[in-house]
Coordinates of C-alpha atoms and ligand atoms in Angstrom, one line a residue:
M29 CA -16.9 -42.4 -16.9
P30 CA -14.3 -44.0 -14.4
A31 CA -14.9 -43.1 -10.6
T32 CA -11.2 -41.7 -11.0
L33 CA -12.0 -39.1 -13.5
A34 CA -11.5 -36.1 -11.0
A35 CA -8.0 -37.4 -10.4
A36 CA -7.4 -36.4 -14.3
S37 CA -6.1 -32.7 -14.8
L38 CA -8.7 -30.4 -16.4
V39 CA -5.7 -28.1 -17.9
P40 CA -5.5 -29.6 -21.4
E41 CA -9.4 -29.5 -21.7
V42 CA -9.3 -25.5 -20.7
D43 CA -7.8 -23.8 -23.5
P44 CA -9.2 -25.1 -26.2
L45 CA -12.8 -24.6 -24.6
L46 CA -11.8 -21.0 -24.3
Q47 CA -10.6 -20.7 -27.6
R48 CA -14.1 -22.3 -28.9
L49 CA -15.9 -19.8 -26.8
G50 CA -13.8 -16.7 -28.6
V51 CA -11.6 -16.0 -25.1
P52 CA -8.0 -14.2 -26.4
R53 CA -5.3 -15.8 -24.8
A54 CA -3.7 -12.8 -23.7
A55 CA -7.0 -12.5 -21.1
Y56 CA -5.9 -15.8 -19.5
M57 CA -2.2 -16.3 -19.6
G58 CA 0.7 -14.7 -18.2
G59 CA -1.6 -12.8 -15.4
T60 CA -1.7 -12.7 -11.8
L61 CA -5.1 -14.3 -10.8
A62 CA -5.1 -18.0 -10.4
A63 CA -8.6 -19.3 -11.7
R64 CA -9.2 -22.9 -10.1
S65 CA -11.1 -25.6 -10.5
P66 CA -12.7 -27.2 -7.3
I67 CA -13.1 -30.4 -9.3
T68 CA -9.3 -31.0 -9.2
G69 CA -8.5 -28.3 -7.0
E70 CA -5.6 -27.1 -9.6
V71 CA -4.8 -23.8 -11.1
L72 CA -6.4 -23.7 -15.0
A73 CA -4.9 -20.3 -15.9
Q74 CA -3.5 -17.2 -15.0
V75 CA -6.0 -14.4 -15.8
Q76 CA -5.2 -10.9 -16.3
Q77 CA -6.4 -8.2 -13.3
Q78 CA -7.5 -4.9 -13.7
S79 CA -6.5 -2.0 -11.3
P80 CA -9.0 0.7 -9.9
A81 CA -7.6 3.0 -12.7
D82 CA -8.5 0.8 -15.1
A83 CA -12.0 0.3 -13.3
T84 CA -12.5 4.0 -13.6
A85 CA -11.6 4.1 -17.5
A86 CA -14.0 1.3 -18.0
I87 CA -16.9 3.5 -16.2
G88 CA -15.6 6.1 -18.6
R89 CA -16.2 4.2 -21.6
A90 CA -19.5 2.9 -20.3
H91 CA -20.6 6.6 -19.6
A92 CA -19.9 7.7 -22.9
A93 CA -21.7 4.7 -24.6
F94 CA -24.6 5.2 -22.2
Q95 CA -25.1 8.6 -23.8
A96 CA -25.4 7.2 -27.1
W97 CA -27.3 4.1 -26.2
R98 CA -30.4 5.8 -24.6
N99 CA -31.2 7.3 -27.8
V100 CA -31.7 4.2 -29.6
P101 CA -35.4 3.2 -29.6
A102 CA -35.9 0.4 -26.9
P103 CA -37.6 -2.2 -29.2
R104 CA -33.9 -2.0 -31.4
R105 CA -32.0 -2.4 -28.2
G106 CA -33.9 -5.5 -28.0
E107 CA -32.8 -6.7 -31.0
L108 CA -29.4 -6.6 -29.7
V109 CA -30.6 -8.6 -26.6
R110 CA -32.1 -11.1 -29.2
L111 CA -28.7 -11.5 -30.6
L112 CA -27.2 -12.3 -27.5
G113 CA -29.5 -15.2 -26.9
E114 CA -28.7 -16.6 -29.8
E115 CA -24.7 -16.4 -29.4
L116 CA -25.6 -18.0 -25.9
R117 CA -27.5 -20.8 -27.6
T118 CA -25.1 -21.2 -30.0
A119 CA -22.4 -21.3 -26.9
K120 CA -24.7 -23.4 -24.3
A121 CA -22.5 -26.7 -24.3
D122 CA -19.4 -24.9 -23.8
L123 CA -20.1 -22.4 -21.6
G124 CA -22.4 -24.7 -19.5
L125 CA -19.0 -27.1 -19.3
L126 CA -17.1 -24.1 -18.5
V127 CA -19.2 -23.2 -15.7
T128 CA -19.2 -26.8 -14.2
I129 CA -15.5 -27.0 -14.4
E130 CA -15.1 -23.3 -12.9
V131 CA -17.8 -23.8 -10.1
G132 CA -18.0 -27.6 -9.7
K133 CA -21.8 -27.7 -10.6
I134 CA -23.1 -30.7 -12.0
S135 CA -23.6 -30.7 -15.7
S136 CA -27.2 -30.4 -15.8
E137 CA -26.9 -27.3 -13.5
G138 CA -24.2 -25.9 -15.4
L139 CA -26.4 -26.2 -18.6
G140 CA -29.2 -24.8 -16.7
E141 CA -27.5 -21.7 -15.7
V142 CA -26.8 -21.1 -19.3
Q143 CA -30.6 -21.6 -20.1
E144 CA -31.3 -19.1 -17.4
M145 CA -29.5 -16.5 -19.4
I146 CA -31.0 -17.4 -22.7
D147 CA -34.5 -17.3 -20.7
I148 CA -33.9 -13.7 -19.7
C149 CA -32.8 -12.5 -23.1
D150 CA -36.2 -13.8 -24.1
F151 CA -37.8 -11.8 -21.4
A152 CA -35.9 -8.8 -21.9
V153 CA -36.8 -8.6 -26.1
G154 CA -40.3 -9.1 -25.2
L155 CA -39.8 -6.1 -22.8
S156 CA -38.1 -3.8 -24.9
R157 CA -41.6 -3.2 -26.6
Q158 CA -43.3 -2.9 -23.0
L159 CA -41.5 -0.5 -21.0
Y160 CA -44.9 1.4 -20.1
G161 CA -45.5 4.3 -18.2
L162 CA -49.0 4.9 -17.0
T163 CA -51.6 7.7 -18.1
I164 CA -52.8 9.6 -14.9
A165 CA -56.5 11.4 -14.2
T166 CA -55.3 14.6 -13.0
E167 CA -57.4 17.3 -11.3
R168 CA -57.0 20.3 -13.3
P169 CA -59.2 20.6 -16.6
G170 CA -57.6 20.6 -20.1
H171 CA -54.8 19.0 -18.7
R172 CA -53.1 15.3 -19.1
M173 CA -50.8 13.8 -16.9
M174 CA -48.3 10.8 -17.7
E175 CA -45.1 9.2 -16.6
T176 CA -42.1 8.1 -19.0
W177 CA -39.5 5.7 -18.0
H178 CA -36.0 6.7 -19.4
P179 CA -32.5 5.3 -19.4
L180 CA -30.8 5.7 -16.1
G181 CA -27.0 5.3 -16.8
V182 CA -24.1 2.9 -16.4
C183 CA -25.5 0.0 -14.4
G184 CA -22.7 -1.8 -12.2
V185 CA -22.9 -5.2 -11.6
I186 CA -21.2 -7.3 -9.0
S187 CA -21.8 -11.1 -9.0
A188 CA -20.7 -13.9 -6.8
F189 CA -19.2 -17.1 -7.4
N190 CA -22.2 -19.5 -7.8
F191 CA -24.1 -18.0 -10.2
P192 CA -21.0 -16.9 -12.3
V193 CA -22.7 -15.7 -15.3
A194 CA -26.6 -16.0 -14.8
V195 CA -26.6 -13.2 -12.5
W196 CA -24.8 -11.3 -14.9
S197 CA -27.5 -11.8 -17.5
W198 CA -30.5 -11.0 -15.3
N199 CA -29.1 -7.5 -15.1
A200 CA -27.0 -6.9 -18.4
A201 CA -30.6 -8.0 -20.4
L202 CA -33.1 -5.7 -18.7
A203 CA -30.2 -3.1 -18.6
L204 CA -29.4 -3.2 -22.2
V205 CA -33.3 -2.8 -23.3
C206 CA -33.6 -0.1 -20.6
G207 CA -31.0 2.1 -22.5
D208 CA -28.0 1.4 -20.0
S209 CA -24.5 0.2 -20.2
V210 CA -23.2 -2.6 -17.8
V211 CA -20.0 -2.5 -15.9
W212 CA -19.4 -6.0 -14.5
K213 CA -17.2 -7.1 -12.0
P214 CA -17.2 -11.0 -11.5
S215 CA -16.1 -13.0 -8.4
E216 CA -12.6 -13.2 -8.5
K217 CA -13.0 -17.1 -8.0
T218 CA -14.6 -17.1 -11.3
P219 CA -13.3 -14.9 -14.0
L220 CA -12.8 -17.6 -16.7
T221 CA -16.5 -17.9 -17.1
A222 CA -17.1 -14.2 -17.0
L223 CA -14.3 -13.9 -19.9
A224 CA -16.4 -16.4 -22.0
T225 CA -19.5 -14.9 -21.3
H226 CA -17.5 -11.4 -22.2
A227 CA -16.8 -12.8 -25.5
I228 CA -19.9 -14.4 -26.2
A229 CA -21.7 -10.6 -25.7
Q230 CA -18.8 -9.1 -28.0
R231 CA -19.8 -11.4 -31.0
A232 CA -23.7 -10.4 -30.2
I233 CA -22.6 -6.8 -30.4
A234 CA -20.2 -7.6 -33.8
R235 CA -23.5 -9.1 -35.2
F236 CA -25.9 -6.6 -34.1
N237 CA -23.6 -3.9 -36.0
R238 CA -23.0 -6.1 -39.0
E239 CA -26.6 -7.5 -39.8
T240 CA -28.9 -4.4 -38.7
G241 CA -26.4 -1.8 -39.7
S242 CA -26.3 0.0 -36.5
D243 CA -23.5 1.2 -34.4
A244 CA -23.4 -0.1 -30.9
P245 CA -21.2 2.3 -28.7
E246 CA -17.9 1.0 -27.8
G247 CA -18.2 0.3 -23.6
L248 CA -21.8 -0.8 -23.8
L249 CA -20.7 -3.9 -21.9
E250 CA -17.5 -3.5 -19.9
L251 CA -15.9 -6.2 -18.1
I252 CA -13.4 -5.6 -15.2
V253 CA -11.4 -8.5 -13.5
G254 CA -9.8 -8.5 -10.2
Q255 CA -10.3 -7.9 -6.5
R256 CA -12.4 -6.0 -3.8
D257 CA -10.6 -3.0 -5.0
I258 CA -12.2 -2.6 -8.5
G259 CA -15.3 -3.0 -7.0
E260 CA -15.0 -0.5 -4.7
V261 CA -14.4 1.8 -7.6
L262 CA -17.9 0.8 -9.0
V263 CA -19.4 1.3 -5.5
D264 CA -18.0 4.8 -5.5
D265 CA -18.3 6.5 -8.7
A266 CA -20.8 8.7 -9.4
R267 CA -21.3 8.1 -13.1
V268 CA -22.7 4.7 -11.7
P269 CA -26.3 5.1 -10.6
V270 CA -27.5 1.7 -10.1
L271 CA -25.4 -1.3 -8.8
S272 CA -26.6 -4.6 -8.5
A273 CA -24.2 -6.5 -6.1
T274 CA -24.9 -10.2 -5.2
G275 CA -23.1 -11.7 -2.0
S276 CA -22.7 -12.0 1.3
T277 CA -24.8 -9.8 4.1
T278 CA -21.5 -8.4 5.2
M279 CA -20.8 -7.5 1.3
G280 CA -23.9 -5.7 1.4
R281 CA -23.5 -3.6 4.8
A282 CA -20.4 -2.8 3.2
V283 CA -21.8 -1.8 0.2
G284 CA -25.3 -0.4 1.0
P285 CA -24.4 2.8 3.2
R286 CA -21.7 3.6 0.5
L287 CA -24.3 3.9 -2.2
A288 CA -26.6 5.1 0.1
A289 CA -24.3 8.6 0.8
R290 CA -24.3 9.3 -3.1
F291 CA -28.1 8.7 -3.2
A292 CA -27.3 5.4 -5.8
R293 CA -29.6 2.6 -6.2
G294 CA -28.9 -0.6 -4.8
I295 CA -30.2 -3.9 -6.0
L296 CA -28.5 -6.0 -3.1
E297 CA -29.0 -9.7 -3.5
L298 CA -27.6 -10.8 0.0
G299 CA -27.5 -13.8 2.0
G300 CA -30.4 -16.7 2.2
N301 CA -31.4 -18.8 5.3
N302 CA -34.2 -20.4 3.5
A303 CA -36.8 -22.8 5.4
A304 CA -39.4 -25.2 4.0
I305 CA -42.2 -26.3 6.5
V306 CA -43.4 -30.3 6.1
A307 CA -47.1 -30.3 7.3
P308 CA -49.2 -33.1 8.5
S309 CA -50.9 -33.3 5.0
A310 CA -47.7 -33.4 3.1
D311 CA -47.3 -35.2 0.2
L312 CA -44.1 -36.5 1.5
N313 CA -42.8 -38.3 -1.5
L314 CA -43.1 -35.4 -3.5
A315 CA -41.6 -33.6 -0.4
L316 CA -38.7 -35.9 -0.2
R317 CA -37.6 -35.0 -3.7
G318 CA -38.1 -31.4 -3.2
I319 CA -36.1 -31.1 -0.1
A320 CA -33.3 -33.3 -1.4
F321 CA -32.9 -30.9 -4.6
A322 CA -33.5 -27.3 -2.6
A323 CA -30.5 -28.7 0.3
M324 CA -28.2 -30.6 -1.8
G325 CA -28.3 -29.2 -5.3
T326 CA -25.2 -27.2 -6.1
A327 CA -23.7 -28.8 -2.8
G328 CA -25.9 -26.0 -0.8
Q329 CA -24.4 -23.3 -2.5
R330 CA -27.1 -21.1 -3.9
C331 CA -28.4 -18.1 -2.3
T332 CA -32.0 -20.2 -2.7
T333 CA -30.6 -23.4 -0.8
L334 CA -32.9 -24.8 1.7
R335 CA -31.0 -24.8 5.1
R336 CA -33.6 -25.1 7.7
L337 CA -36.6 -27.7 7.4
F338 CA -39.4 -27.5 10.0
V339 CA -41.1 -30.9 10.1
H340 CA -44.1 -31.5 12.2
E341 CA -43.9 -33.7 14.9
S342 CA -46.8 -35.9 14.0
I343 CA -44.7 -37.1 10.9
Y344 CA -41.2 -36.4 11.8
D345 CA -40.5 -40.2 12.7
Q346 CA -41.6 -41.1 8.7
L347 CA -40.0 -38.5 6.9
V348 CA -36.6 -38.0 8.4
P349 CA -35.3 -41.7 8.4
Q350 CA -35.9 -41.3 4.7
L351 CA -34.2 -38.3 4.2
V352 CA -31.1 -39.6 6.1
K353 CA -31.3 -42.5 3.9
V354 CA -31.2 -40.2 1.0
Y355 CA -28.3 -38.3 2.1
T356 CA -26.3 -41.4 3.1
N357 CA -27.1 -42.7 -0.5
V358 CA -26.5 -39.6 -2.5
Q359 CA -23.8 -39.5 -5.1
V360 CA -21.1 -37.3 -4.4
D361 CA -18.2 -37.3 -7.2
D362 CA -16.9 -35.5 -10.3
P363 CA -19.9 -33.1 -11.5
R364 CA -19.3 -34.2 -14.9
I365 CA -19.9 -38.1 -14.2
A366 CA -23.4 -39.0 -15.0
G367 CA -25.3 -39.8 -11.7
T368 CA -23.6 -37.1 -9.6
L369 CA -25.7 -34.9 -7.6
V370 CA -23.1 -33.6 -5.3
G371 CA -20.2 -31.9 -6.8
P372 CA -17.6 -30.2 -4.6
L373 CA -17.4 -27.3 -2.3
I374 CA -15.9 -24.3 -4.0
D375 CA -12.8 -24.1 -2.0
R376 CA -11.1 -24.6 1.5
M377 CA -13.0 -21.6 3.1
A378 CA -16.0 -23.1 2.4
F379 CA -15.0 -26.7 4.0
D380 CA -14.0 -24.8 6.9
G381 CA -16.9 -22.8 7.5
M382 CA -18.9 -26.0 6.9
Q383 CA -17.1 -28.0 9.7
K384 CA -17.4 -25.0 12.1
A385 CA -21.0 -25.1 11.8
L386 CA -21.4 -28.6 12.2
E387 CA -19.1 -28.5 15.4
Q388 CA -21.2 -25.9 16.9
G389 CA -24.6 -28.0 15.9
R390 CA -22.6 -31.1 18.0
A391 CA -21.7 -28.9 20.8
L392 CA -25.5 -28.1 21.1
G393 CA -26.3 -32.0 21.3
A394 CA -27.3 -32.5 17.5
T395 CA -27.2 -35.4 15.7
V396 CA -25.2 -35.1 13.0
H397 CA -25.5 -37.2 9.8
G398 CA -22.9 -36.8 7.2
G399 CA -21.0 -33.6 6.5
G400 CA -17.4 -35.2 6.2
R401 CA -14.8 -35.0 3.7
V402 CA -15.1 -37.7 0.7
E403 CA -11.4 -38.8 0.5
G404 CA -10.0 -39.4 -2.7
L405 CA -11.3 -37.3 -5.1
G406 CA -9.6 -34.7 -6.7
G407 CA -6.4 -33.3 -5.5
A408 CA -5.7 -32.2 -2.3
G409 CA -7.0 -28.7 -3.0
A410 CA -10.5 -30.4 -4.2
Y411 CA -13.1 -30.3 -1.4
Y412 CA -15.7 -33.0 -1.7
V413 CA -18.1 -33.5 1.3
R414 CA -20.9 -35.5 2.1
P415 CA -24.2 -33.2 2.7
A416 CA -25.3 -33.1 6.4
L417 CA -28.3 -33.2 8.1
V418 CA -28.3 -31.8 11.1
E419 CA -31.3 -32.5 13.8
L420 CA -31.4 -30.0 16.4
Q421 CA -33.6 -30.1 19.6
K422 CA -34.4 -26.6 19.1
H423 CA -34.1 -24.0 16.5
E424 CA -30.9 -22.3 17.7
G425 CA -27.0 -21.9 17.1
P426 CA -25.7 -22.2 13.8
A427 CA -29.2 -22.9 12.4
L428 CA -30.1 -18.9 12.5
H429 CA -27.0 -18.1 10.3
E430 CA -26.1 -18.9 6.4
T431 CA -23.5 -21.2 6.1
F432 CA -22.6 -21.4 2.3
A433 CA -22.4 -25.0 2.5
P434 CA -24.9 -28.7 2.2
I435 CA -26.4 -28.5 5.9
L436 CA -29.6 -28.7 6.5
Y437 CA -30.9 -28.2 10.0
V438 CA -34.1 -30.2 11.2
V439 CA -36.4 -29.2 13.7
R440 CA -39.6 -30.5 14.9
Y441 CA -42.7 -28.1 15.4
S442 CA -46.0 -28.7 16.8
S443 CA -48.4 -25.8 15.2
I444 CA -48.3 -23.7 12.2
D445 CA -48.0 -20.5 13.7
E446 CA -44.9 -21.5 15.7
A447 CA -43.7 -23.0 12.4
I448 CA -44.2 -19.8 10.7
A449 CA -42.4 -18.0 13.7
M450 CA -39.3 -20.0 13.4
N451 CA -39.2 -19.2 9.7
N452 CA -39.3 -15.8 10.0
A453 CA -36.9 -15.7 12.8
V454 CA -33.6 -15.1 10.9
G455 CA -32.2 -12.3 9.6
A456 CA -32.1 -13.3 6.0
G457 CA -35.6 -13.0 3.9
L458 CA -35.0 -14.4 1.0
S459 CA -37.1 -17.8 0.1
S460 CA -39.3 -20.0 1.8
S461 CA -41.8 -22.7 1.5
I462 CA -44.1 -25.3 2.6
F463 CA -45.4 -28.7 1.6
T464 CA -49.0 -29.3 2.3
L465 CA -52.1 -30.1 1.1
N466 CA -54.3 -28.3 3.1
M467 CA -55.3 -24.9 1.8
R468 CA -55.7 -23.2 5.0
E469 CA -51.8 -23.5 6.0
A470 CA -50.8 -22.7 2.6
E471 CA -52.8 -19.5 2.3
L472 CA -51.8 -18.5 5.5
F473 CA -48.3 -19.5 4.8
M474 CA -48.6 -17.1 1.6
S475 CA -50.4 -14.1 3.3
A476 CA -49.5 -11.0 5.2
A477 CA -49.0 -12.8 8.5
G478 CA -47.0 -15.7 6.8
S479 CA -43.8 -15.9 5.5
D480 CA -41.8 -13.0 5.5
C481 CA -39.5 -13.6 2.2
G482 CA -39.5 -12.1 -1.1
I483 CA -40.2 -15.9 -2.1
A484 CA -42.9 -17.9 -0.7
N485 CA -43.7 -21.3 -2.3
V486 CA -46.2 -24.4 -2.1
N487 CA -45.2 -28.2 -2.4
I488 CA -41.9 -27.4 -4.1
G489 CA -38.6 -26.2 -2.4
P490 CA -37.5 -22.4 -1.9
S491 CA -34.8 -23.0 -4.9
G492 CA -34.8 -23.2 -8.4
A493 CA -36.9 -20.2 -9.4
E494 CA -37.5 -19.2 -13.0
I495 CA -37.0 -15.8 -14.5
G496 CA -40.3 -14.5 -15.0
G497 CA -40.9 -13.6 -11.3
A498 CA -39.2 -10.9 -9.6
F499 CA -36.0 -12.4 -7.4
G500 CA -34.6 -11.4 -4.4
G501 CA -35.6 -10.6 -0.5
E502 CA -36.3 -8.9 2.4
K503 CA -34.7 -7.9 5.6
E504 CA -30.9 -8.7 5.4
T505 CA -31.2 -10.4 1.8
G506 CA -30.9 -6.6 1.1
G507 CA -34.6 -6.1 -0.7
G508 CA -33.2 -5.8 -4.3
R509 CA -35.3 -7.6 -6.9
E510 CA -34.3 -8.7 -10.3
A511 CA -35.3 -10.6 -13.6
G512 CA -39.0 -10.9 -14.2
S513 CA -42.1 -9.3 -13.1
D514 CA -41.6 -5.1 -13.4
S515 CA -37.8 -5.6 -11.9
W516 CA -36.9 -3.2 -14.9
K517 CA -38.0 -0.5 -13.2
A518 CA -35.0 -0.3 -10.9
Y519 CA -32.6 0.2 -14.4
M520 CA -34.7 3.3 -15.6
R521 CA -35.9 6.8 -14.1
R522 CA -39.1 7.7 -14.2
A523 CA -40.5 11.1 -14.9
T524 CA -43.6 12.6 -14.4
N525 CA -45.3 14.8 -17.3
T526 CA -48.1 17.0 -16.7
I527 CA -49.4 18.9 -19.8
N528 CA -52.0 21.6 -20.4
Y529 CA -53.4 21.9 -23.8
S530 CA -56.1 24.5 -22.2
T531 CA -55.4 28.4 -22.6
A532 CA -56.4 28.7 -19.0
L533 CA -53.4 27.8 -15.8
P534 CA -55.5 26.4 -13.1
L535 CA -52.8 25.3 -10.3
A536 CA -53.4 22.4 -8.5
Q537 CA -54.8 22.0 -4.9
G538 CA -57.0 25.2 -5.7
V539 CA -54.4 27.6 -5.0
T540 CA -54.5 30.7 -6.8
F541 CA -51.6 33.2 -7.6
D542 CA -52.7 36.2 -9.9
V543 CA -50.1 38.3 -11.3
Ligands
UN1_616 C1 -28.3 -17.3 -6.4 O1 -27.9 -18.7 -5.9 O2 -27.4 -16.4 -6.2 O3 -33.9 -19.8 -7.6 C2 -29.5 -17.2 -7.2 C3 -32.5 -20.4 -7.9 C4 -31.9 -19.9 -9.0 C5 -31.0 -18.4 -8.6 C6 -30.1 -18.7 -7.7 N1 -32.6 -19.4 -10.2 O4 -32.3 -20.9 -6.9

């Protein structure tokens, strides 16, 4: 493909793509929300937006759907998710391309995002037969105690632009097998991928009804497209007992207290300011590749992106010049071109935020490699940048806060305790990693006295988690867990049942109460 690809308009491509994905034209023509591509900076479509009243109505339909869906046996609910996974397999190439067009991810990452959706569907299908409760020994003779997991209600999902469809699927696949219905408010920056995903899900529901003779209730999966005001409806409506919200810590600070005020559950996935430690024993070739993907992949726009690198002083002069070379040579271009590793930033705001952080670094005397705009790609509204490597004398200033852009701050350390302390010295607590072949350091890093993050890796970077594990983080990251392990429990309510099969009525704790 020519290097001038980003100059050609994407508009003629988008309508046939949306048609293949099954999106009705009325949803993306003549509306008031401009859908853009960061590849060219141009407007692709005009999407219809929903009002707060529409959002309330969607919650009403979802609530009615929940009341029917909760009575469908869980393995049968799993059958719907199995079909969703099949429909996603069929649509993978098209949906992956749409992710690339709407978010600017390189092709393998666009496809990888859809693969992540398929993976969570497979996981949820198995889970639909494993929603286990415990049987617990009781202190009373002739009694049995157990716990039962029941569907919870409408699950609200607020997702961010950077994983515009996978985050919905982590929540929706689990919520569906758990017996919940879902109302989804995607980022206003990515309405097209949301519309496409919704169309795919509706096809899965139609097949479920046709092929299994079921009657999935209308309103099981609702999509509301629009601005912050409709997100607020989801946050405040008493019929939404659990809300999964992915975005900035600022967003979480607004959402968290409002959920708490009505005693709703929040699954908050907020900012990350993820670090990696490179120890003296590290396999430096492997570390180099791990750092490159984690720091520059997705143009630094993952919550799990590597943002801070602590390099032991004994290997600093060996590793950092090699890293600078990688940063200088990495291919920044149209994400559809083979060989491109870094596509555009999402928009102007992201570009400005990046430049501001780099200025702050320079003001502290940092050495800044790269970070400038790559001219000549896309239109005026497209923001391609060379990723930035910022050598800081101290762990300070902009390194202490998340900037959603490809900036990697590099700082020297001399002792492992110092490196772990720096890893933990920020507000966010999402992901972290260490490159070392020293098992004492690796175990210390993963121990109670080690990394305080929800994810702590060894010899891989902090990003690119697979769905089998619980995904999420501590502190200002919000504490929520999604995807694998036992994350499903957040989408259900637990009942403890005590059953007396004797003829006596012994009371617990030796209490007597004879009437
Ligand atoms: C996010 O950036 O919102 O671990 C999620 C990863 C991906 C998910 C990132 N599986 O990088």
